[in-house]
Amino acid sequence: MEFYQQTVKNTLGILLTDERKGLNNNQVEANRTKYGANIIPQKKEDSYIKIFLKNFSEPIVIVLLGAALLSFISYYYTHFVEKSMGHGSESLYEAIAILLLIFINAVLGFWQEISARKSLNALKEMNSRYTNVLRDGIWSKIRSQDLVVGDIIKSEVGDFIEADVRWIETSELQVIETHLTGEPDSINKDTEEITTTVDIGDRSNMGYSGSIVANGQGIAIIVGTGEHTELGHIAELIQSVEGKKTPLQNTINKLTKTLMMISLGVVLVSLVFGIIKSGSISIDSMTSTLSTSIALAVASIPDALPAVLSIVLTIGATKMARKNGLIKSLSSVETLGATSYICSDKTGTLTKNEMTVVKYYDNGIEYDVSGLGYSPEGEIKDVNNDVLMNSEFLIGSVLCNDSTIESVNGKYKTFGNPTEIALNVLGQKAGMFKNELLKSREIIRTLPFTSNRKMMSVIVKKQDEYFIYTKGAPEILIEHGKSFLLKNSLDSSLHAKDSFIKVVDYYASKALRTLAVGYRKLSAEEAINANIQDLECNLIISGIAGIIDPPREEVRTSVEILKKSNIKVVMITGDHAKTAQAIATDLGIFSEKNDGVFKGSDIEKLTDDQLFEKVLTTSVYARVSPEHKQRVVKQLQRHGEIVAMTGDGVNDAPALRAADIGIAMGITGSEITKDSADLILLDDKFTTIEKSVEIGRTIFSNIKNFMRHELTTNIAEVLSLFLGLIFFTTQIKEVGVSTPTLTALMILWVNMVSDAIPSFSLGYDVAESNIMEEKPRDPKASILANYTWSRVLIRGIVMGFAVYFAFVWAAQYGMNSNQAQTVAFLTLVFGQLWHVFDARCSKTIYRRNPFGNKKLVLAVMFAGISSILVTVIPFFNTVMGTERLSFIVYTMVVFLPALPTLILSGVKEIFDIKIW
Ligand code: ATP
């Protein structure tokens, strides 16, 4: 017989589980060994070899291979056909160097992919789902992958069911199992055994891995885990952390492709010029010109860009995770940097979510409660120092409550919603325990809390009588109330209602979270069959709780930082307007200058166009429902804002999806909300959002700086060669007209070593001190917007001319071809090494400490020294065509190339020219 055909009792018996205690540790281990872990095997990743070989299929490699082949042909021709011994060896070295370059490129690409894969896997690991489980008699939340067969679990609205289960207790439970049955609607679940054989879709007492709880709640025993679940049988892996290409990556890939086409054009043009200049069409001149042109063209492509980009984005994601911001796709790193509005909820994000009832109003009397936190030690006193025991308010607070508090080794271990824990603690302070109350009562139905109703109820049977106990937002409960419990009598007058409203207003103005409790007697028929609306009405309101939930201290600073960076912070909460205003004022989110607090009921009255007019001047929304959040997001987006929106409840998922960055709470958020989010706050803290925005901005600016530097080098290289081809038309002393400004291998050296290594460390740069003072970036604008293009062009052109002039100067000075090229080479190398410090500044080189990025300083030193060494060491002299220079010339080529950078920055500094 299958589990759905068994009774609850039999199922528990078969799996040896105690319904009230769950499994013990030994049983957990034994069951894990026996039935396996709750993990569905992952799709096999590409092997290392495959990843390595993939790098050889890039178009750029094919072009490089072509260049190497041409160099070989040239070598072969001169060496074997013309039999010119000694000549043509440069072509051989060139071919070998190009092959080496291809290999180094492949190794770099391989390393990049492996490290990105590792980081993404680590992020995936952190993005685990959690499930409420009962073990050794204590409820706690554990990673779903640690569940075992036989575990007792509890699922609530918004939870994913993480294994195959048999329900043993349900309350208004509805589940969506579209992934297995194709049925889009939610299906009612109960605990009755089924005596016939039915399909999965009809097994109403079973829950299946991957389903979502759409309503109510249930307790179940796990009957299948991991690959033994129905999902496991059909599992196509559902990847939660995506390695998809981001918009920026796509743009840059396109840019690289365009540059590659331009480079091919360069090949043809330079080939034509080369032939015209050499005056003859021999195979020798053809092959050497062609191979130099191709090597030049290929070397001038910023081919490291895509690799660096994905590394920098992945590193950014890892950095964020270390600061407790877990992003789900790399594109969010980019969007975060452009965020202009942060809509945050209050409870738990801006406040500590450590709730304690400090005041309450019961039967018309006000009480003060001492003792903070979850320890049930504290006193309750009214003005006459009297304590009221056994009141309907306290009974409702304790019974209509799913939280638990256990004392473990003298420490209090709590489980459940902090608002309910606070009421539970209050009950214990008054000597009222749920277990004790349940000795003479039974909870027969639970109507769970939803942020739309803002209420929760339980239906209780006491002997033959039935009662409903409801708690929830006071305004709503009071609206559903028929009478008020004042001094042991029921009062339906407006005066009685007023006295409750006054208490609520008073508590809220003191920044207390308020909650009302009510009850009424029900008939047996109502208790069992009536629907929620018919039950939660005509209540007797028995009291009001005032709960302190202190603001998080660090939020004030974060709000200030965000204000400076022109990011607006908006509080959007389900709580009372006055409580929201008090906390928002305290945190600097609300000021008298703002429009007043906007309530959900106000939003309801407005059309979209009217709301559009309001959203830019409103900073606090209270008593909102998830639908209101979605409307606010949409209207802000109509203003062109990039909106980040937080949420924790199940109904928040659509608003999170609508936002540019949906943010879910890692600790208190429902699993479905986390699933729809782009960013998960592992610590639920608002400050984490601010930190993530800062990292997002830094990454973007580092990528921009990296591109600035790379493109400047490319322009300088191409231009200096072109100037040589066009203008170097008469022999100058020892340097002939066919001598290019730089040899192909010199260019390869610049691109692979002296330029690549320093600019790579730009990707890891720290944020500029003013990064959080700038306006949010326009996400539609190009990465080279805001005059980055003009700065690249101006610097690249100046540097290109400088290299060419250095070459001509060397020729006129009487140097030979190799020496003149060496002068040009070192001018280019050092010109770029000085420029790299400028490329990392949004303003000028004089505004940023050049030693701020230690990696960069080391990289520059390495690049500088090794570039001089290749002009001294004989082996490199032969391979690269370099030659040793005199000390004075070395001094000149190291320091004079600083002038373009220093002068250009100086002019910008003095005249503040934007395009400069
Ligand atoms: P935020 O939206 O900032 O997280 P919130 O927690 O107040 O704030 P909701 O969760 O939508 O927002 O709750 C709205 C109101 O419902 C609360 O102010 C409170 O009065 C009431 N409430 C919250 N939790 C419960 C609960 N477990 N049972 C009954 N009522 C609740």
Coordinates of N, CA and C and ligand atoms in Angstrom, one line a residue, residues 345-347 417 419-420 449 451 454 456 471-473 513-515 573-575 623 648, ligand 1:
D345 N 10.3 47.9 3.6 CA 9.3 47.8 4.7 C 9.9 48.1 6.0
K346 N 9.1 48.1 7.0 CA 9.6 48.6 8.3 C 10.1 47.5 9.2
T347 N 9.1 46.6 9.5 CA 9.4 45.6 10.5 C 10.5 44.6 10.2
N417 N 6.7 33.8 14.4 CA 6.7 35.2 14.1 C 6.9 36.1 15.3
T419 N 6.0 39.0 16.3 CA 4.8 39.6 17.0 C 4.2 38.6 17.9
E420 N 4.1 37.4 17.4 CA 3.4 36.3 18.2 C 4.3 35.9 19.4
F449 N -2.6 34.2 9.5 CA -2.5 35.6 9.2 C -2.1 35.8 7.7
S451 N -1.3 39.3 5.1 CA -1.1 40.8 5.2 C -2.2 41.5 4.4
K454 N -4.8 41.3 7.4 CA -4.1 41.8 8.6 C -4.7 41.2 9.9
M456 N -5.5 37.3 12.2 CA -5.4 35.8 12.3 C -6.4 35.3 13.3
K471 N -6.9 38.1 16.4 CA -6.0 39.2 16.7 C -5.6 39.8 15.4
G472 N -5.2 41.1 15.4 CA -4.8 41.7 14.1 C -4.7 43.2 14.3
A473 N -4.6 43.9 13.1 CA -4.4 45.4 13.1 C -5.6 46.0 13.8
R513 N 4.1 49.3 18.1 CA 3.4 48.5 17.1 C 2.1 48.1 17.8
T514 N 0.9 48.2 17.2 CA -0.3 47.9 18.0 C -1.0 46.7 17.4
L515 N -1.7 46.0 18.3 CA -2.4 44.8 17.9 C -3.6 44.7 18.7
T573 N 4.9 50.2 4.6 CA 4.7 49.2 5.7 C 3.2 48.8 5.9
G574 N 3.0 47.7 6.4 CA 1.7 47.2 6.7 C 1.2 47.8 8.1
D575 N 2.1 48.5 8.8 CA 1.8 48.9 10.2 C 1.0 50.2 10.2
R623 N -0.1 50.9 6.4 CA -1.3 50.0 6.2 C -1.5 49.7 4.8
D648 N 8.5 40.5 2.4 CA 8.8 39.3 3.1 C 7.6 38.3 3.0
Ligands
ATP1 P1 6.1 45.7 7.4 O1 5.2 45.8 6.3 O2 6.9 46.9 7.6 O3 6.8 44.4 7.6 P2 4.1 44.9 9.3 O4 4.7 43.6 9.8 O5 3.4 45.7 10.3 O6 5.1 45.8 8.7 P3 2.2 43.2 8.0 O7 3.0 42.0 8.2 O8 1.5 43.4 6.7 O9 3.2 44.5 8.1 O10 1.2 43.4 9.2 C1 0.2 44.4 9.2 C2 -0.4 44.5 10.6 O11 -1.0 43.2 10.9 C3 0.6 44.7 11.7 O12 0.8 46.1 11.9 C4 -0.2 44.1 12.9 O13 -1.1 45.0 13.5 C5 -0.9 42.9 12.2 N1 -0.2 41.7 12.4 C6 1.1 41.4 12.1 N2 1.4 40.1 12.4 C7 0.3 39.5 12.8 C8 -0.1 38.2 13.3 N3 0.8 37.2 13.3 N4 -1.3 38.0 13.7 C9 -2.2 39.0 13.6 N5 -2.0 40.2 13.3 C10 -0.8 40.5 12.9

